[in-house]
Structures are given as C-alpha cells and as structure tokens.
mmCIF file of C-alpha atoms and ligand atoms in Angstrom:
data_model
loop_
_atom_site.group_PDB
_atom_site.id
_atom_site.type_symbol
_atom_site.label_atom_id
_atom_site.label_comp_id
_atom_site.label_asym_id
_atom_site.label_seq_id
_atom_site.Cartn_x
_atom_site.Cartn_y
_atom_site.Cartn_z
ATOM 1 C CA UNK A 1 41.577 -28.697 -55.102
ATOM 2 C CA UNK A 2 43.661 -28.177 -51.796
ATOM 3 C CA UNK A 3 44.681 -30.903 -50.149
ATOM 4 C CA UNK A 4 44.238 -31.164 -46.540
ATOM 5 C CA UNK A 5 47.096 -32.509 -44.514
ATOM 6 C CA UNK A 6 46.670 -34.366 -41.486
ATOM 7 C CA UNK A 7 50.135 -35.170 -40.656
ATOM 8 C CA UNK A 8 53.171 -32.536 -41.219
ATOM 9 C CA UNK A 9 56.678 -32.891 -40.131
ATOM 10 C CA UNK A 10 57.966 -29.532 -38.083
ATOM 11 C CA UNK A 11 62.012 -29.172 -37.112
ATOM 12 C CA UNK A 12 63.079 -25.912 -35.057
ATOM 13 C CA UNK A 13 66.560 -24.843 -35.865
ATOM 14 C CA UNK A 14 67.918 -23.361 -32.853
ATOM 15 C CA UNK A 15 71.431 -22.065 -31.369
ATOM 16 C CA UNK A 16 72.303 -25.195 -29.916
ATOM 17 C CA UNK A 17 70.051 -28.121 -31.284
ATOM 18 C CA UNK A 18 68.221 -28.728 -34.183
ATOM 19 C CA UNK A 19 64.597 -30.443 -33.204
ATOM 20 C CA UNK A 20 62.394 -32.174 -35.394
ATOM 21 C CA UNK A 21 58.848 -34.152 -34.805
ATOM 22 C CA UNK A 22 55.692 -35.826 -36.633
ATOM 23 C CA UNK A 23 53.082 -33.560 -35.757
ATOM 24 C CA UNK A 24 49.261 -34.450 -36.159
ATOM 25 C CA UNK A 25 47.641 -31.052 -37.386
ATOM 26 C CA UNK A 26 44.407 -31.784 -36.414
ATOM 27 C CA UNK A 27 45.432 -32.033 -32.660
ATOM 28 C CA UNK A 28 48.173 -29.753 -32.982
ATOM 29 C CA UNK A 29 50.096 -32.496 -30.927
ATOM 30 C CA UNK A 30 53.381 -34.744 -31.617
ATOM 31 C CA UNK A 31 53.292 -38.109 -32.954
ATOM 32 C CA UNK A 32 55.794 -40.040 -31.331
ATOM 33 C CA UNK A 33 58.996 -38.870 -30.064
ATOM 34 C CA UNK A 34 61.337 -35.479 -31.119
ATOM 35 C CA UNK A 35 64.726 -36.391 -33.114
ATOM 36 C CA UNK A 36 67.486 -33.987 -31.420
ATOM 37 C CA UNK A 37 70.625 -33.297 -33.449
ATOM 38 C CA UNK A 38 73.321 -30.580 -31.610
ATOM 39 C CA UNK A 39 73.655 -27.610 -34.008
ATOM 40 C CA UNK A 40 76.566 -27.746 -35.779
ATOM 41 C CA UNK A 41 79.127 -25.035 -34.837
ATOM 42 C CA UNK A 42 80.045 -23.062 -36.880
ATOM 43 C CA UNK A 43 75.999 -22.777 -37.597
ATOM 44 C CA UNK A 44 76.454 -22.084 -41.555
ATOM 45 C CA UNK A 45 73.122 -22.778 -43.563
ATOM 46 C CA UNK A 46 75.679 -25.451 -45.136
ATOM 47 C CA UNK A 47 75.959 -26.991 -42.131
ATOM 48 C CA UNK A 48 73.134 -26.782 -40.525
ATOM 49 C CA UNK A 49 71.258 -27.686 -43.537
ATOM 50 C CA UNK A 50 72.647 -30.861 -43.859
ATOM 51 C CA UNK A 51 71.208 -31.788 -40.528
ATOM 52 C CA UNK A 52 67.653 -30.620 -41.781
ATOM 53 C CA UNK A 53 67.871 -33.321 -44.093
ATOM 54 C CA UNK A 54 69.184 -35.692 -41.669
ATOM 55 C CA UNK A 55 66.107 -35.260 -39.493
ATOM 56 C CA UNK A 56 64.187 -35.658 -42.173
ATOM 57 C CA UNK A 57 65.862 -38.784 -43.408
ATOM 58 C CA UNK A 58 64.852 -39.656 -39.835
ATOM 59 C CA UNK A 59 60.722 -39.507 -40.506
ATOM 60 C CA UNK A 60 60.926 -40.026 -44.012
ATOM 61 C CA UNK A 61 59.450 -43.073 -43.464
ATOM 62 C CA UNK A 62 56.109 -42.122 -41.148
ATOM 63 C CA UNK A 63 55.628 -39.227 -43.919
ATOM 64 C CA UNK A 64 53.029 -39.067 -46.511
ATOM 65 C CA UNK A 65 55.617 -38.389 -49.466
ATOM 66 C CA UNK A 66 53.378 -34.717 -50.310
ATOM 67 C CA UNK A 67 53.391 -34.146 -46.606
ATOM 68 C CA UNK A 68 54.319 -30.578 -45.567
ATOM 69 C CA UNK A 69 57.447 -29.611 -43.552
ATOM 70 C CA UNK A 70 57.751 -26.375 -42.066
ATOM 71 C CA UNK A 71 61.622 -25.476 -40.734
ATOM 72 C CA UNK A 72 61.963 -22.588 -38.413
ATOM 73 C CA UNK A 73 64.984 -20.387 -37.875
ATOM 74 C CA UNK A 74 66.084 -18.135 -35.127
ATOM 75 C CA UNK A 75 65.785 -14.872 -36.908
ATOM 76 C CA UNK A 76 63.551 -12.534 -39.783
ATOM 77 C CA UNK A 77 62.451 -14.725 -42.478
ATOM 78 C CA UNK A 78 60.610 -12.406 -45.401
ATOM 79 C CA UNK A 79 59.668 -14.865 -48.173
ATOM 80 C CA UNK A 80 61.899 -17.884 -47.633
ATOM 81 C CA UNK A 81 64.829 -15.887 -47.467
ATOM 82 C CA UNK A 82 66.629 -14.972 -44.156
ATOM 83 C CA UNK A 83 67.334 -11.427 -43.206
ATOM 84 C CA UNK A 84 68.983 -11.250 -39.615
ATOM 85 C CA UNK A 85 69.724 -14.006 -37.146
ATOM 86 C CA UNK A 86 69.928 -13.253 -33.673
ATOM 87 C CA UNK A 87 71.774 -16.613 -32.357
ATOM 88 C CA UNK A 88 73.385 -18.285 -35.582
ATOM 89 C CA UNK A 89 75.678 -17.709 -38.073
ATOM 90 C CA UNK A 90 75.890 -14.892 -39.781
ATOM 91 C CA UNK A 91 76.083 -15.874 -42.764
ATOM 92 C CA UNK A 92 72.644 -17.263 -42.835
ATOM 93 C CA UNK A 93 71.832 -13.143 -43.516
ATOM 94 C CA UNK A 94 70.199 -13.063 -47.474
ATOM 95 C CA UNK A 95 70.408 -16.707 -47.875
ATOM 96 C CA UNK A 96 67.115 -18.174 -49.163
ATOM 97 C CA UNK A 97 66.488 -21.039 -47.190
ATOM 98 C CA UNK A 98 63.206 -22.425 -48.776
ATOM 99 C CA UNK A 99 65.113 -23.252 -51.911
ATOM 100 C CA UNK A 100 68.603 -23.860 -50.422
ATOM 101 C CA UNK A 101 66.776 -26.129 -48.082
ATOM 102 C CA UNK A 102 64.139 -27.447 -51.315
ATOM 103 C CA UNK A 103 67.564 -28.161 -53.076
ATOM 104 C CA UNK A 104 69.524 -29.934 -50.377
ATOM 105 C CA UNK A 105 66.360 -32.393 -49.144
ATOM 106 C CA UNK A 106 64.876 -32.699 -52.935
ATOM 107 C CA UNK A 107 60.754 -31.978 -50.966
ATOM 108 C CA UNK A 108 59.115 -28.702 -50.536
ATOM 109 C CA UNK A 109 59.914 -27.258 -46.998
ATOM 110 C CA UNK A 110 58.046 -23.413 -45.494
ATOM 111 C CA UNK A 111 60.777 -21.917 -43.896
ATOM 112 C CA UNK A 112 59.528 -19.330 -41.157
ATOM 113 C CA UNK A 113 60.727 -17.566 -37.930
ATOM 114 C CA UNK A 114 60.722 -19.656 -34.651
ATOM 115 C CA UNK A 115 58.692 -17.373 -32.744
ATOM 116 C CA UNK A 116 56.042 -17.019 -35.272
ATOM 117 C CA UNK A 117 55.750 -20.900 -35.267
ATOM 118 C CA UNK A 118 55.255 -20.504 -31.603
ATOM 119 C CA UNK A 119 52.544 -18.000 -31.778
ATOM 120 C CA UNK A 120 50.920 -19.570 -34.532
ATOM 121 C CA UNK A 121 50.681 -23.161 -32.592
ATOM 122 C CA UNK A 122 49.434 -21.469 -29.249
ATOM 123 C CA UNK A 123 47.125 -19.279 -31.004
ATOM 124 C CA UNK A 124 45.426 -22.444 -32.716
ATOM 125 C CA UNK A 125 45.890 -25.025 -30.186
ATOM 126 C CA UNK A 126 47.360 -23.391 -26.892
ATOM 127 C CA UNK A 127 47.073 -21.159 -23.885
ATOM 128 C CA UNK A 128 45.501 -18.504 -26.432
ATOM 129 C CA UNK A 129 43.235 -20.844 -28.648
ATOM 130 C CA UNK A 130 40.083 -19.150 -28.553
ATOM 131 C CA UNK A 131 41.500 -15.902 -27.383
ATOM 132 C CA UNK A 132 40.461 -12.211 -29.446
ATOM 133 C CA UNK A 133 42.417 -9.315 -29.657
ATOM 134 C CA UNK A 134 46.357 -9.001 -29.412
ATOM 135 C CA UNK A 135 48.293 -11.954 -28.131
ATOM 136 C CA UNK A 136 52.268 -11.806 -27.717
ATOM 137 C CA UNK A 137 53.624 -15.591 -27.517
ATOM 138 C CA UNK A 138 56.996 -14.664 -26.215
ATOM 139 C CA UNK A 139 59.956 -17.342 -25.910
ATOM 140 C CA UNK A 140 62.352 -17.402 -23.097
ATOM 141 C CA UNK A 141 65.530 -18.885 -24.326
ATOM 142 C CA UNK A 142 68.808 -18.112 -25.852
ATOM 143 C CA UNK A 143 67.074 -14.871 -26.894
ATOM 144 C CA UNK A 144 64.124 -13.647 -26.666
ATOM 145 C CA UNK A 145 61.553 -14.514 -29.828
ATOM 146 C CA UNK A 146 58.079 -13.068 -30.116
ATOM 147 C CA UNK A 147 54.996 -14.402 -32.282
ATOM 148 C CA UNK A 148 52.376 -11.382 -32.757
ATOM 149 C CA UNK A 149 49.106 -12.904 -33.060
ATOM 150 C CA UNK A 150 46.279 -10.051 -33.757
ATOM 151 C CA UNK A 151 42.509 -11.995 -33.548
ATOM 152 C CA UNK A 152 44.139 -14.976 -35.021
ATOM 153 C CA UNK A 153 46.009 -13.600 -37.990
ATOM 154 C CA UNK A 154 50.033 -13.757 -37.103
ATOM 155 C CA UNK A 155 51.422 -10.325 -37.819
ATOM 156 C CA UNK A 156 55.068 -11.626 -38.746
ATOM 157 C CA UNK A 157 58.737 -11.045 -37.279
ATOM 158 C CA UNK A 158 58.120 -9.238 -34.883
ATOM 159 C CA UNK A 159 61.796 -8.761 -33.421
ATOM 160 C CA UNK A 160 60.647 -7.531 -29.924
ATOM 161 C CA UNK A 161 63.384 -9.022 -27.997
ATOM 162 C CA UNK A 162 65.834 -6.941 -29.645
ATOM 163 C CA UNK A 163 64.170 -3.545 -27.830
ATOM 164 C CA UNK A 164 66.457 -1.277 -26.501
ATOM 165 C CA UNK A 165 65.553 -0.960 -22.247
ATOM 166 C CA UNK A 166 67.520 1.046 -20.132
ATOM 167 C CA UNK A 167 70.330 1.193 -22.630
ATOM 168 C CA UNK A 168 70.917 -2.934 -23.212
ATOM 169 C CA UNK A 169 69.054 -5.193 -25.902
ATOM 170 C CA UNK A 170 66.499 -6.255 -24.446
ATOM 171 C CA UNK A 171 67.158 -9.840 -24.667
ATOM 172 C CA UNK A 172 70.567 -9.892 -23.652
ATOM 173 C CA UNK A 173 69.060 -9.241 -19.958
ATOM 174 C CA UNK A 174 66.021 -10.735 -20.303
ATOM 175 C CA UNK A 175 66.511 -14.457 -22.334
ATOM 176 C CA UNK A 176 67.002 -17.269 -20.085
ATOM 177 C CA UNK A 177 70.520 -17.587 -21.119
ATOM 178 C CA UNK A 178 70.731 -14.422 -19.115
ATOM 179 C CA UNK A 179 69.855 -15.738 -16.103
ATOM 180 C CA UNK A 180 71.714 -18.973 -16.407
ATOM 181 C CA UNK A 181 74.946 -17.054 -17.781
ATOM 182 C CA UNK A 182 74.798 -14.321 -14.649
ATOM 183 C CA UNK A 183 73.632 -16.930 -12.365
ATOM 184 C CA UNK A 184 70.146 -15.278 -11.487
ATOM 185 C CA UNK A 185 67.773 -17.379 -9.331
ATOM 186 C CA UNK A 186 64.204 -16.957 -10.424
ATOM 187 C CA UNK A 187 63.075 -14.606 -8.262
ATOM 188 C CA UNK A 188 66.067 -12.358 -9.552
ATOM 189 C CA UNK A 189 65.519 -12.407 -12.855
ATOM 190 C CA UNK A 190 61.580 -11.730 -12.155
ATOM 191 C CA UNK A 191 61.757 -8.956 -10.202
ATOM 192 C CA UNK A 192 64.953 -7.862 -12.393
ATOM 193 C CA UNK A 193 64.714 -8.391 -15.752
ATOM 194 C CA UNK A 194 61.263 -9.883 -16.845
ATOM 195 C CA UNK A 195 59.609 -7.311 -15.103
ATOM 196 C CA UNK A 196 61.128 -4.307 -16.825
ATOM 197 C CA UNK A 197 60.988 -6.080 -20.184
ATOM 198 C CA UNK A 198 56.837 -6.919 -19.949
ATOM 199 C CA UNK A 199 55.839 -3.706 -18.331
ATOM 200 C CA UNK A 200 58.382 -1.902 -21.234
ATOM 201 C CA UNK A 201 56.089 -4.241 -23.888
ATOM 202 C CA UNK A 202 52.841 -4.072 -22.152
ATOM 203 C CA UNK A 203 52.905 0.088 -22.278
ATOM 204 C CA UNK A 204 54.245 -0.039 -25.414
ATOM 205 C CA UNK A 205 51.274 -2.549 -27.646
ATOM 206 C CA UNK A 206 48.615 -3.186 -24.402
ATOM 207 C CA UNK A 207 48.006 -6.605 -25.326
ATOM 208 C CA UNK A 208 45.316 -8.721 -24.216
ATOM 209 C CA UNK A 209 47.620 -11.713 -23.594
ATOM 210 C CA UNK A 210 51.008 -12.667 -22.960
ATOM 211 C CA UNK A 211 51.793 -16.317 -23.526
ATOM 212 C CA UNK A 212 55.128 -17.738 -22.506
ATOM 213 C CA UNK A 213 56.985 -20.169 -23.874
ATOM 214 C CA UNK A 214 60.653 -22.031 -24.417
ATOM 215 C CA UNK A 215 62.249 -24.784 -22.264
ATOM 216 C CA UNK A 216 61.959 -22.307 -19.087
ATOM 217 C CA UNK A 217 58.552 -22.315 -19.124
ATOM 218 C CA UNK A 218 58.146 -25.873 -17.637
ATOM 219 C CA UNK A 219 59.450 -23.974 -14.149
ATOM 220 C CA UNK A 220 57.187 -20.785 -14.802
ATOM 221 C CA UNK A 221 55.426 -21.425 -11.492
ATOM 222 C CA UNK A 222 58.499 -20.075 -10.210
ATOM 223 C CA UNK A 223 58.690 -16.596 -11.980
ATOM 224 C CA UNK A 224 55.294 -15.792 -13.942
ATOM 225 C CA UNK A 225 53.652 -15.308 -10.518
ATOM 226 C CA UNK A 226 55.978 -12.935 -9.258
ATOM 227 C CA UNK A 227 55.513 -10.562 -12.267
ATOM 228 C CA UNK A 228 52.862 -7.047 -11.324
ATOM 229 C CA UNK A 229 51.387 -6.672 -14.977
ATOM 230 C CA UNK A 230 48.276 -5.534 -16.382
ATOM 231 C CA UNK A 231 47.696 -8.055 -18.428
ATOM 232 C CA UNK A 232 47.001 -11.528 -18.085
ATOM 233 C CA UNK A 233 50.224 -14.017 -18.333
ATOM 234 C CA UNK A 234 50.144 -17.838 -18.842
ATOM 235 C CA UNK A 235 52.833 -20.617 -19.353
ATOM 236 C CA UNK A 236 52.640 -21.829 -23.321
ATOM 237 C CA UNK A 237 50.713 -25.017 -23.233
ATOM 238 C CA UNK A 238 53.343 -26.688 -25.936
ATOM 239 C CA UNK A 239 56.362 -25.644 -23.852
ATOM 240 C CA UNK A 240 59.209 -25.914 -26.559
ATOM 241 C CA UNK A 241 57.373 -28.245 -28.635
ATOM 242 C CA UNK A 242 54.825 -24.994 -30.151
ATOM 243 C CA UNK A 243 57.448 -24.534 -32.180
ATOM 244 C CA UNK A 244 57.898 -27.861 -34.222
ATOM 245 C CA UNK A 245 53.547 -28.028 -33.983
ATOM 246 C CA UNK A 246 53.792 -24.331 -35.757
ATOM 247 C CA UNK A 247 55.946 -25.013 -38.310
ATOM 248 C CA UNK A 248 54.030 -28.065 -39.175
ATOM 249 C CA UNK A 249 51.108 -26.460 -39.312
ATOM 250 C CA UNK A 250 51.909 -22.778 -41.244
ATOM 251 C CA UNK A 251 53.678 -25.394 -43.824
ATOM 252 C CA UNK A 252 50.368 -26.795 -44.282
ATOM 253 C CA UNK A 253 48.478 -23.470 -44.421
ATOM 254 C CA UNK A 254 51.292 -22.815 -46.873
ATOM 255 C CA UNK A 255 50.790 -25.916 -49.086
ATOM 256 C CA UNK A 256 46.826 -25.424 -49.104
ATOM 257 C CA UNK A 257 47.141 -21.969 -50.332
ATOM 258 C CA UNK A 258 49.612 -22.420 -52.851
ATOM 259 C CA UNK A 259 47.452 -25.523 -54.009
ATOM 260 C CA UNK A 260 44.455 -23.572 -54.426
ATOM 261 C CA UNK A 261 46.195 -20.477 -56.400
ATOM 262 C CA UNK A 262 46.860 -22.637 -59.283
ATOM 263 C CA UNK A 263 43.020 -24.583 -59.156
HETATM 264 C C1 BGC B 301 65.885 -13.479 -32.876
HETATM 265 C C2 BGC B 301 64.434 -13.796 -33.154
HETATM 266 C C3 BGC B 301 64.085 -15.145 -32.565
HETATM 267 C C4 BGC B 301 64.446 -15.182 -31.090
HETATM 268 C C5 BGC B 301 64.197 -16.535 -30.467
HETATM 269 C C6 BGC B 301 66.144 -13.551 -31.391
HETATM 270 O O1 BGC B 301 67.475 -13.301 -31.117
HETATM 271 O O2 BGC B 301 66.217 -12.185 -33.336
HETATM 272 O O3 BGC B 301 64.185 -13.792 -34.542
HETATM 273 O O4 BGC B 301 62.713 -15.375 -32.732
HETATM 274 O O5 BGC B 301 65.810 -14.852 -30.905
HETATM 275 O O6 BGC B 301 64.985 -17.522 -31.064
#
C-alpha cells in the first residue's frame, strides 16, 4: 500500500545558493529553519552534488529514514535526467541527476525543475490553491522560471522565460537580475520590462492567473500594481520558499505512485 508522508525534505539548487528545508506536507509549510550553502562555482553536478548531500547530512536527523526528498534544478528535467540549464553549468546538460544524486546521498531523491516545484506548491497551498483553469507561477530571479499549472495538473518545463520579445530572451530583460544588473528602479523595470513580457505571455496562453514568485516578490507592492494586464496578478504566498515546499511535496506524489505500481 502507499505510504503517506507527512514530512519531506525539499532543497532548491539555484545559481548562487543551494537551499534546503523540512517541509510538513500536510501544511505545505517549513519546519524549522532553511540550511543555505553558496553554490559552488564552477556549478558541476560534481560539485554541486556534493552539497546536496551536505544539506541533507544537515536534516538527516529530523527525517523519517523512507522520507521523500525532492531536489530542484534551474533548468528542463525529463525523467530525472537534465536537458538544458539556464543559470548553471553546462555540463549538468544529459546528466541524470536522480541516480547521480541516488548514488552520491545512498536515499531516493525526485529531481524536478525549480519552477515546476513552485507552481506545484502554490497551486496546492498558495495564492492559486483552489483556483480552476490555467495558472502561470512565474519566478522573478536570476532568470525567469515558469510552473504551468492547468486545473491542478502541472503541465511540465515550461521554458517561458526563454521567449524571444522584441529580439532579446526574454529573461535576460525581464529576471530580477536584470534590473539589479542595469540598475532599474521598480517602476522601470514595470513599466519596461515586466510589462512587455506579461502582456507578450498573457496574448500568447490567456491564463486565468499569474502568480509571482522568487526573492523579489517580498517588494511586489512596488511593481505588480503598476502592471495594465488582463488578468489577475498576485505575489506567491511562499515567496522563495514554494520551491523547497514543491519539491517536497512532488517527491512525495512521486514516492506514493511508485509505491502503489508495484502493490
Ligand atoms: C531556466 C528555467 C528555470 C528558470 C528559473 C531559466 O533560465 O531555463 O528552467 O526554471 O531559469 O530558475
């Protein structure tokens, strides 16, 4: 029979740090405090895998030994293995993380993109819990990540920050390290750069929501109200943490259904 998990460990790889937290799945919330670990540079899955297992050597001890762990990367992961990487390494391209990662830590780990984690822990216990039709969890940070959500079910890597507007990826005008690397203030990079990029995605897949997340969204008072959109637009309600509760929780989903396969 499948188990069901009430506690799950989630750790978000990212350019520059490497996150991890206890996560309680039934609240969708974090137990206790984040461990934070720079990202190594260069950012090769050796490297940066070695820190995975660091974290978890961190929580080992507040972890049910068949708890799950979901790890999220910065790029398209299509079963376990990686295919592109927008902000790391490049050699993390074709390396399969689930059982590089599996191998390195010696415990079963879900390995999924960042952004999906995001849209999958605002979808279920977020700004969009509750919400029907097409929601885009977008995340505002060294790039530009997107989580498609479509009445509840996550559609996966969906690489939307890597459109091509007005002749530039997307992202590289858009992210928030755009605005801090050019020096935008907030209205700037409103009226300048998140406006063309949601009206470009709005008339492209007419969602029904747009939920935004990453570190920036803490300040989103300053810039989501200056945005003229169709649709409806709302700070995450997990900030940066939606993607540690995601991974957590998909790694669960993950462990059920794999569980019950072999019943
Ligand atoms: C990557 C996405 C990722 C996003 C946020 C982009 O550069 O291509 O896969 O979700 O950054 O980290």
């Amino acid at each position: 029979m499948a188990t069901t998990h009430t506690i799950g460990l989630g750790i978000d790889i990212g350019g520059s740090g490497i996150k991890g937290a206890l996560v309680d799945l039934v609240k969708g919330e974090l137990i206790g405090e984040r461990h934070k670990i720079l990202t190594p540079q260069p950012s090769t899955p050796e490297a940066v895998v070695e820190v995975v297992g660091q974290i978890i050597e961190h929580f080992v001890e507040g972890l049910p030994a068949d708890a799950p762990i979901g790890v999220t990367v910065p790029g398209v992961v299509q079963r376990g293995v990686v295919k592109f990487v927008g902000n790391l390494d490049e050699s993390w391209v074709e390396y399969d993380a689930d059982t590089g990662i599996e191998k390195a830590v010696g415990r079963a780990v879900h390995v999924l993109n960042d952004a999906d984690a995001a849209g999958v822990a605002e979808a279920r216990f977020g700004a969009a819990k509750g919400q029907d039709g097409l929601v885009l969890v977008t995340t505002l940070g060294t790039g530009i990540g997107v989580g498609m959500i479509f009445n509840g079910v996550l559609v996966p890597n969906v690489e939307l920050g890597h459109l091509e507007i007005d002749g530039h990826n997307a992202e590289s005008r858009a992210a928030a390290s755009a605005k801090e690397r050019e020096g935008l203030s907030y209205e700037e990079w409103a009226t300048q750069r998140l406006q063309r990029y949601y009206s470009h995605v709005e008339n492209l897949l007419w969602p029904d929501l747009f939920v935004v997340g990453g570190g920036v969204s803490r300040k989103s008072d300053k810039f989501l109200p200056l945005l003229e959109l169709r649709t409806p637009i709302v700070p995450a309600a997990l900030r940066n943490m939606a993607g540690i509760v995601g991974a957590a929780a998909v790694a669960a989903e993950h462990a059920a259904a794999s569980a019950g396969s072999t019943d």
